[in-house]
Short mmCIF file of C-alpha atoms in Angstrom, two decimals:
data_model
loop_
_atom_site.label_atom_id
_atom_site.label_comp_id
_atom_site.label_asym_id
_atom_site.label_seq_id
_atom_site.Cartn_x
_atom_site.Cartn_y
_atom_site.Cartn_z
CA MET T 1 -38.25 -19.71 13.25
CA SER T 2 -39.48 -16.46 14.73
CA VAL T 3 -39.03 -13.08 13.07
CA MET T 4 -36.57 -11.88 15.71
CA LYS T 5 -34.35 -14.93 15.27
CA ARG T 6 -34.34 -14.49 11.51
CA LEU T 7 -33.46 -10.81 11.87
CA SER T 8 -30.71 -11.70 14.31
CA MET T 9 -29.28 -14.31 11.95
CA ILE T 10 -29.42 -11.91 8.99
CA PHE T 11 -27.74 -9.18 11.01
CA LYS T 12 -25.00 -11.53 12.19
CA SER T 13 -24.38 -12.84 8.66
CA LYS T 14 -24.21 -9.30 7.26
CA ALA T 15 -21.91 -8.17 10.06
CA ASN T 16 -19.68 -11.22 9.57
CA ASN T 17 -19.46 -10.55 5.83
CA ALA T 18 -18.64 -6.89 6.41
CA LEU T 19 -15.98 -7.75 8.99
CA ASP T 20 -14.49 -10.35 6.67
CA LYS T 21 -14.14 -7.72 3.95
CA MET T 22 -12.65 -5.21 6.36
CA GLU T 23 -10.20 -7.67 7.94
CA ASP T 24 -6.63 -7.49 6.71
CA PRO T 25 -4.57 -10.60 7.61
CA ARG T 26 -1.43 -8.50 7.84
CA GLU T 27 -2.97 -6.24 10.46
CA THR T 28 -4.26 -9.27 12.37
CA LEU T 29 -0.78 -10.84 12.39
CA ASP T 30 0.81 -7.61 13.56
CA TYR T 31 -1.74 -7.34 16.38
CA SER T 32 -1.12 -10.95 17.45
CA TYR T 33 2.62 -10.35 17.45
CA GLN T 34 2.13 -7.23 19.55
CA ARG T 35 0.07 -9.20 22.07
CA GLN T 36 2.79 -11.86 22.30
CA LEU T 37 5.40 -9.19 22.91
CA GLU T 38 3.25 -7.77 25.71
CA LEU T 39 2.91 -11.25 27.24
CA LEU T 40 6.66 -11.78 27.00
CA GLN T 41 7.21 -8.45 28.70
CA LYS T 42 4.90 -9.48 31.55
CA VAL T 43 6.76 -12.77 31.98
CA ARG T 44 10.06 -10.92 32.12
CA ARG T 45 8.67 -8.53 34.73
CA GLY T 46 7.47 -11.57 36.69
CA VAL T 47 10.96 -13.06 36.55
CA ALA T 48 12.41 -9.77 37.75
CA ASP T 49 9.89 -9.55 40.62
CA VAL T 50 10.60 -13.13 41.75
CA ALA T 51 14.33 -12.52 41.55
CA THR T 52 13.88 -9.37 43.63
CA SER T 53 11.90 -11.29 46.26
CA ARG T 54 14.54 -14.02 46.33
CA LYS T 55 17.27 -11.47 46.77
CA ARG T 56 15.36 -9.84 49.64
CA VAL T 57 14.98 -13.21 51.38
CA GLU T 58 18.70 -13.82 50.96
CA LEU T 59 19.45 -10.49 52.63
CA GLN T 60 17.12 -11.36 55.52
CA ILE T 61 18.80 -14.73 55.94
CA ASN T 62 22.20 -13.11 56.02
CA GLN T 63 21.06 -10.58 58.60
CA ILE T 64 19.47 -13.23 60.85
CA GLU T 65 22.51 -15.47 60.55
CA ALA T 66 24.68 -12.55 61.61
CA GLN T 67 22.43 -12.02 64.66
CA ALA T 68 22.58 -15.74 65.45
CA ARG T 69 26.39 -15.70 65.37
CA LYS T 70 26.41 -12.64 67.60
CA LEU T 71 24.14 -14.35 70.17
CA GLU T 72 26.37 -17.41 70.10
CA GLU T 73 29.41 -15.27 70.90
CA GLN T 74 27.49 -13.53 73.67
CA GLY T 75 26.57 -16.92 75.18
CA ARG T 76 30.22 -17.98 75.19
CA LYS T 77 31.23 -14.75 76.87
CA ALA T 78 28.46 -15.16 79.47
CA LEU T 79 29.63 -18.67 80.29
CA GLY T 80 33.20 -17.34 80.50
CA VAL T 81 32.25 -14.89 83.20
CA GLY T 82 30.05 -17.40 85.02
CA ARG T 83 26.70 -16.03 83.87
CA GLU T 84 24.97 -19.19 82.80
CA ASP T 85 21.60 -17.48 82.83
CA LEU T 86 22.73 -14.95 80.27
CA ALA T 87 24.29 -17.70 78.20
CA ARG T 88 21.01 -19.66 78.29
CA GLU T 89 19.05 -16.53 77.20
CA ALA T 90 21.42 -15.86 74.32
CA LEU T 91 21.24 -19.44 73.12
CA THR T 92 17.43 -19.40 73.39
CA ARG T 93 17.23 -16.34 71.13
CA ARG T 94 19.72 -17.93 68.78
CA SER T 95 17.50 -21.02 68.55
CA SER T 96 14.50 -18.83 67.63
CA LEU T 97 16.54 -17.13 64.93
CA GLN T 98 17.56 -20.52 63.57
CA GLY T 99 13.86 -21.33 63.08
CA GLN T 100 13.36 -18.10 61.16
CA ILE T 101 16.40 -18.86 59.03
CA ALA T 102 14.97 -22.27 58.20
CA ASP T 103 11.64 -20.79 57.14
CA LEU T 104 13.40 -18.14 55.05
CA ARG T 105 15.53 -20.78 53.36
CA VAL T 106 12.37 -22.67 52.40
CA GLN T 107 10.93 -19.45 50.94
CA HIS T 108 14.22 -18.80 49.18
CA ASP T 109 14.20 -22.24 47.62
CA ASN T 110 10.60 -21.79 46.46
CA LEU T 111 11.34 -18.40 45.00
CA GLN T 112 14.42 -19.72 43.28
CA ALA T 113 12.42 -22.60 41.78
CA GLU T 114 9.73 -20.15 40.65
CA GLU T 115 12.37 -17.90 39.17
CA GLU T 116 13.91 -20.78 37.25
CA LYS T 117 10.48 -21.83 36.00
CA LEU T 118 9.64 -18.30 34.84
CA THR T 119 13.05 -17.93 33.25
CA THR T 120 12.53 -21.17 31.32
CA ALA T 121 9.04 -20.03 30.28
CA SER T 122 10.46 -16.67 29.24
CA HIS T 123 13.07 -18.35 27.05
CA ARG T 124 10.47 -20.60 25.48
CA LEU T 125 8.11 -17.70 24.90
CA GLN T 126 10.96 -15.67 23.43
CA ALA T 127 11.71 -18.49 20.98
CA LYS T 128 8.01 -18.77 20.15
CA VAL T 129 7.74 -15.01 19.57
CA ASP T 130 10.82 -15.04 17.34
CA SER T 131 9.42 -17.95 15.34
CA PHE T 132 6.03 -16.24 15.06
CA ARG T 133 7.69 -13.03 13.89
CA THR T 134 9.53 -14.90 11.12
CA ARG T 135 6.37 -16.72 10.10
CA LYS T 136 4.37 -13.48 10.30
CA GLU T 137 6.71 -11.66 7.96
CA THR T 138 6.66 -14.60 5.55
CA ILE T 139 2.86 -14.72 5.53
CA LYS T 140 2.64 -10.96 5.08
CA ALA T 141 5.07 -11.02 2.16
CA THR T 142 3.20 -13.94 0.55
CA TYR T 143 -0.16 -12.22 1.04
CA THR T 144 1.15 -8.95 -0.40
CA ALA T 145 2.57 -10.75 -3.44
CA ALA T 146 -0.68 -12.68 -3.95
CA GLU T 147 -2.70 -9.48 -3.62
CA ALA T 148 -0.52 -7.73 -6.18
CA GLN T 149 -0.73 -10.69 -8.55
CA THR T 150 -4.51 -10.76 -8.17
CA ARG T 151 -4.78 -7.07 -9.00
CA ILE T 152 -2.53 -7.52 -12.03
CA ASN T 153 -4.58 -10.46 -13.27
CA GLU T 154 -7.82 -8.54 -12.71
CA ALA T 155 -6.38 -5.58 -14.60
CA PHE T 156 -5.34 -7.82 -17.52
CA SER T 157 -8.70 -9.56 -17.59
CA GLY T 158 -10.61 -6.29 -17.18
CA ILE T 159 -12.72 -7.52 -14.25
CA SER T 160 -11.29 -5.11 -11.71
CA GLU T 161 -13.41 -2.12 -10.71
CA GLU T 162 -10.85 0.44 -11.87
CA MET T 163 -10.24 -1.20 -15.23
CA GLY T 164 -13.97 -1.72 -15.66
CA ASP T 165 -14.54 2.02 -15.27
CA VAL T 166 -11.72 2.72 -17.73
CA GLY T 167 -13.20 0.26 -20.23
CA LEU T 168 -16.63 1.86 -19.96
CA ALA T 169 -15.11 5.32 -20.44
CA ILE T 170 -13.25 4.15 -23.56
CA GLN T 171 -16.40 2.51 -24.91
CA ARG T 172 -18.43 5.69 -24.37
CA ALA T 173 -15.71 7.78 -26.04
CA GLU T 174 -15.63 5.43 -29.04
CA ASP T 175 -19.43 5.49 -29.32
CA LYS T 176 -19.52 9.30 -29.22
CA THR T 177 -16.70 9.53 -31.77
CA ALA T 178 -18.49 7.16 -34.15
CA GLN T 179 -21.72 9.12 -33.69
CA MET T 180 -20.01 12.43 -34.46
CA GLN T 181 -18.29 10.95 -37.53
CA ALA T 182 -21.61 9.59 -38.81
CA ARG T 183 -23.29 12.95 -38.19
CA ALA T 184 -20.51 14.84 -39.99
CA GLY T 185 -20.73 12.47 -42.98
CA ALA T 186 -24.50 12.81 -43.14
CA ILE T 187 -24.30 16.62 -43.07
CA ASP T 188 -21.66 16.60 -45.84
CA GLU T 189 -23.92 14.44 -48.00
CA LEU T 190 -26.92 16.69 -47.35
CA LEU T 191 -24.89 19.82 -48.20
CA ALA T 192 -23.58 18.21 -51.38
CA SER T 193 -27.06 17.18 -52.46
CA GLY T 194 -28.51 20.63 -51.74
CA ALA T 195 -30.93 19.34 -49.13
CA LEU T 196 -29.29 21.71 -46.64
CA ASP T 197 -28.13 25.28 -47.25
CA ASP T 198 -24.59 26.29 -46.44
CA PHE T 199 -25.06 29.57 -44.59
CA SER T 200 -21.32 30.24 -44.66
CA GLY T 201 -21.54 31.06 -48.40
CA SER T 202 -23.97 32.87 -50.74
CA ARG T 203 -27.02 31.36 -52.34
CA GLY T 204 -26.65 29.76 -55.72
CA ASP T 205 -23.28 28.25 -54.93
CA ASP T 206 -24.16 25.20 -57.02
CA ILE T 207 -24.55 27.44 -60.10
CA GLN T 208 -21.26 29.19 -59.36
CA ALA T 209 -19.59 25.82 -58.96
CA GLU T 210 -20.86 24.73 -62.37
CA LEU T 211 -19.63 27.98 -63.95
CA ASP T 212 -16.22 27.56 -62.34
CA ARG T 213 -16.05 24.03 -63.69
CA MET T 214 -16.87 25.20 -67.21
CA GLY T 215 -14.37 28.03 -66.99
CA GLY T 216 -11.69 25.61 -65.85
CA GLY T 217 -12.34 23.41 -68.89
CA ARG T 218 -12.05 26.43 -71.21
CA ASP T 219 -8.70 27.35 -69.67
CA VAL T 220 -7.45 23.85 -70.35
CA GLU T 221 -8.52 24.05 -73.99
CA LEU T 222 -6.79 27.41 -74.43
CA GLU T 223 -3.61 26.03 -72.90
CA ILE T 224 -3.65 23.07 -75.28
CA ALA T 225 -4.16 25.39 -78.25
CA ARG T 226 -1.27 27.60 -77.11
CA MET T 227 1.04 24.62 -76.79
CA LYS T 228 0.05 23.44 -80.28
CA ALA T 229 0.88 26.90 -81.65
CA GLU T 230 4.32 26.76 -80.01
CA LEU T 231 4.92 23.41 -81.63
CA GLY T 232 3.77 24.73 -85.00
CA GLN T 233 0.71 22.58 -85.13
CA GLY T 234 -1.83 25.42 -85.31
CA PRO T 235 -2.40 29.15 -84.86
CA ALA T 236 -2.30 30.67 -81.43
CA PRO T 237 -5.82 31.22 -80.17
CA GLN T 238 -6.98 34.53 -78.86
CA GLY T 239 -6.90 34.80 -75.12
CA ALA T 240 -4.37 31.96 -74.84
CA ILE T 241 -2.63 31.77 -71.49
CA THR T 242 1.12 32.30 -71.66
CA PRO T 243 3.32 30.88 -68.91
CA GLY T 244 3.77 33.34 -66.07
CA GLN T 245 1.08 35.68 -67.44
CA PRO T 246 -2.06 36.12 -65.38
CA GLN T 247 -5.27 35.23 -67.02
CA GLN T 248 -7.12 38.25 -68.32
CA GLN T 249 -10.78 38.42 -67.98
CA PRO T 250 -12.55 38.77 -71.36
CA GLN T 251 -13.67 42.35 -71.93
CA ALA T 252 -17.30 42.94 -72.49
CA GLU T 253 -18.09 43.70 -76.14
CA PRO T 254 -19.77 47.05 -76.85
CA HIS T 255 -23.44 46.95 -77.32
CA GLN T 256 -24.38 46.81 -81.01
CA GLU T 257 -27.70 47.46 -82.49
CA PRO T 258 -29.17 44.54 -84.33
CA TYR T 259 -28.39 44.59 -88.03
CA GLN T 260 -31.27 45.79 -90.16
CA GLN T 261 -31.38 45.00 -93.88
CA PRO T 262 -31.97 48.14 -96.01
CA GLN T 263 -35.21 48.33 -97.88
CA SER T 264 -35.00 47.31 -101.51
CA GLN T 265 -35.05 50.16 -104.07
CA PRO T 266 -36.82 49.78 -107.46
CA THR T 267 -34.24 48.65 -109.96
CA GLN T 268 -33.72 50.75 -113.02
CA GLN T 269 -33.43 48.88 -116.21
CA TYR T 270 -30.87 50.19 -118.56
CA ARG T 271 -31.52 49.63 -122.21
CA GLN T 272 -29.08 49.47 -124.96
CA PRO T 273 -29.34 51.91 -127.76
CA GLY T 274 -31.65 50.71 -130.38
CA GLU T 275 -33.82 48.74 -128.00
CA GLY T 276 -37.43 49.58 -127.92
CA GLN T 277 -38.63 52.30 -125.64
#
């Protein structure tokens, strides 16, 4: 096979595939129905034209017959007055008109037969067009229902193009959400472990957190001691928290010098009277 033949075959196959995808059976049926209506209209116009021709022939026949009757009357009158020559002329013309009438009657019969044939064909074509219209609407409705069912099934199965795009979008959103959650958890762990600094607060927040925890434990102990004092189980501690009273910060004690022991003085020995000097 030559290159040109292969290219021609490929082009034809591609074009046929493209046309098959573009073709809508409903549009094809509507076009076929339109063509049948046009053909029916032509047949009806043909019937009307034949009927018009037939009617024209009938008028001609009537006119010629009227002339033939007139010539016959003229021949009788000519014979009545003794003019045989005029009577013979009138009858000769009447005979010629009779030939024309015969030819016109043949044409009239042919036209009438043609008219009847076209009328019968028009009726048959009308019945065929009506049947095709009913079948066309049925096929269109069935195709539309099948197309809708196919789209619904594709949507349920997720193989349609639209639903495939939606599924990919949802998958990407879920992946990004999981990635952000993992990143947030990792940053929280790094902040808690001190591997990262929290620039929203001051340095040494871990020390402050430990001090706050110790202070919270001391407040609990003071509260327990106060409650024991209320129940008579022990003395009230200093700095105990009373209900509704804000906690007072412990005042700083004044600075005291370190205690120094006084130097020892030589002890005097007192003697009793009479003891040796």
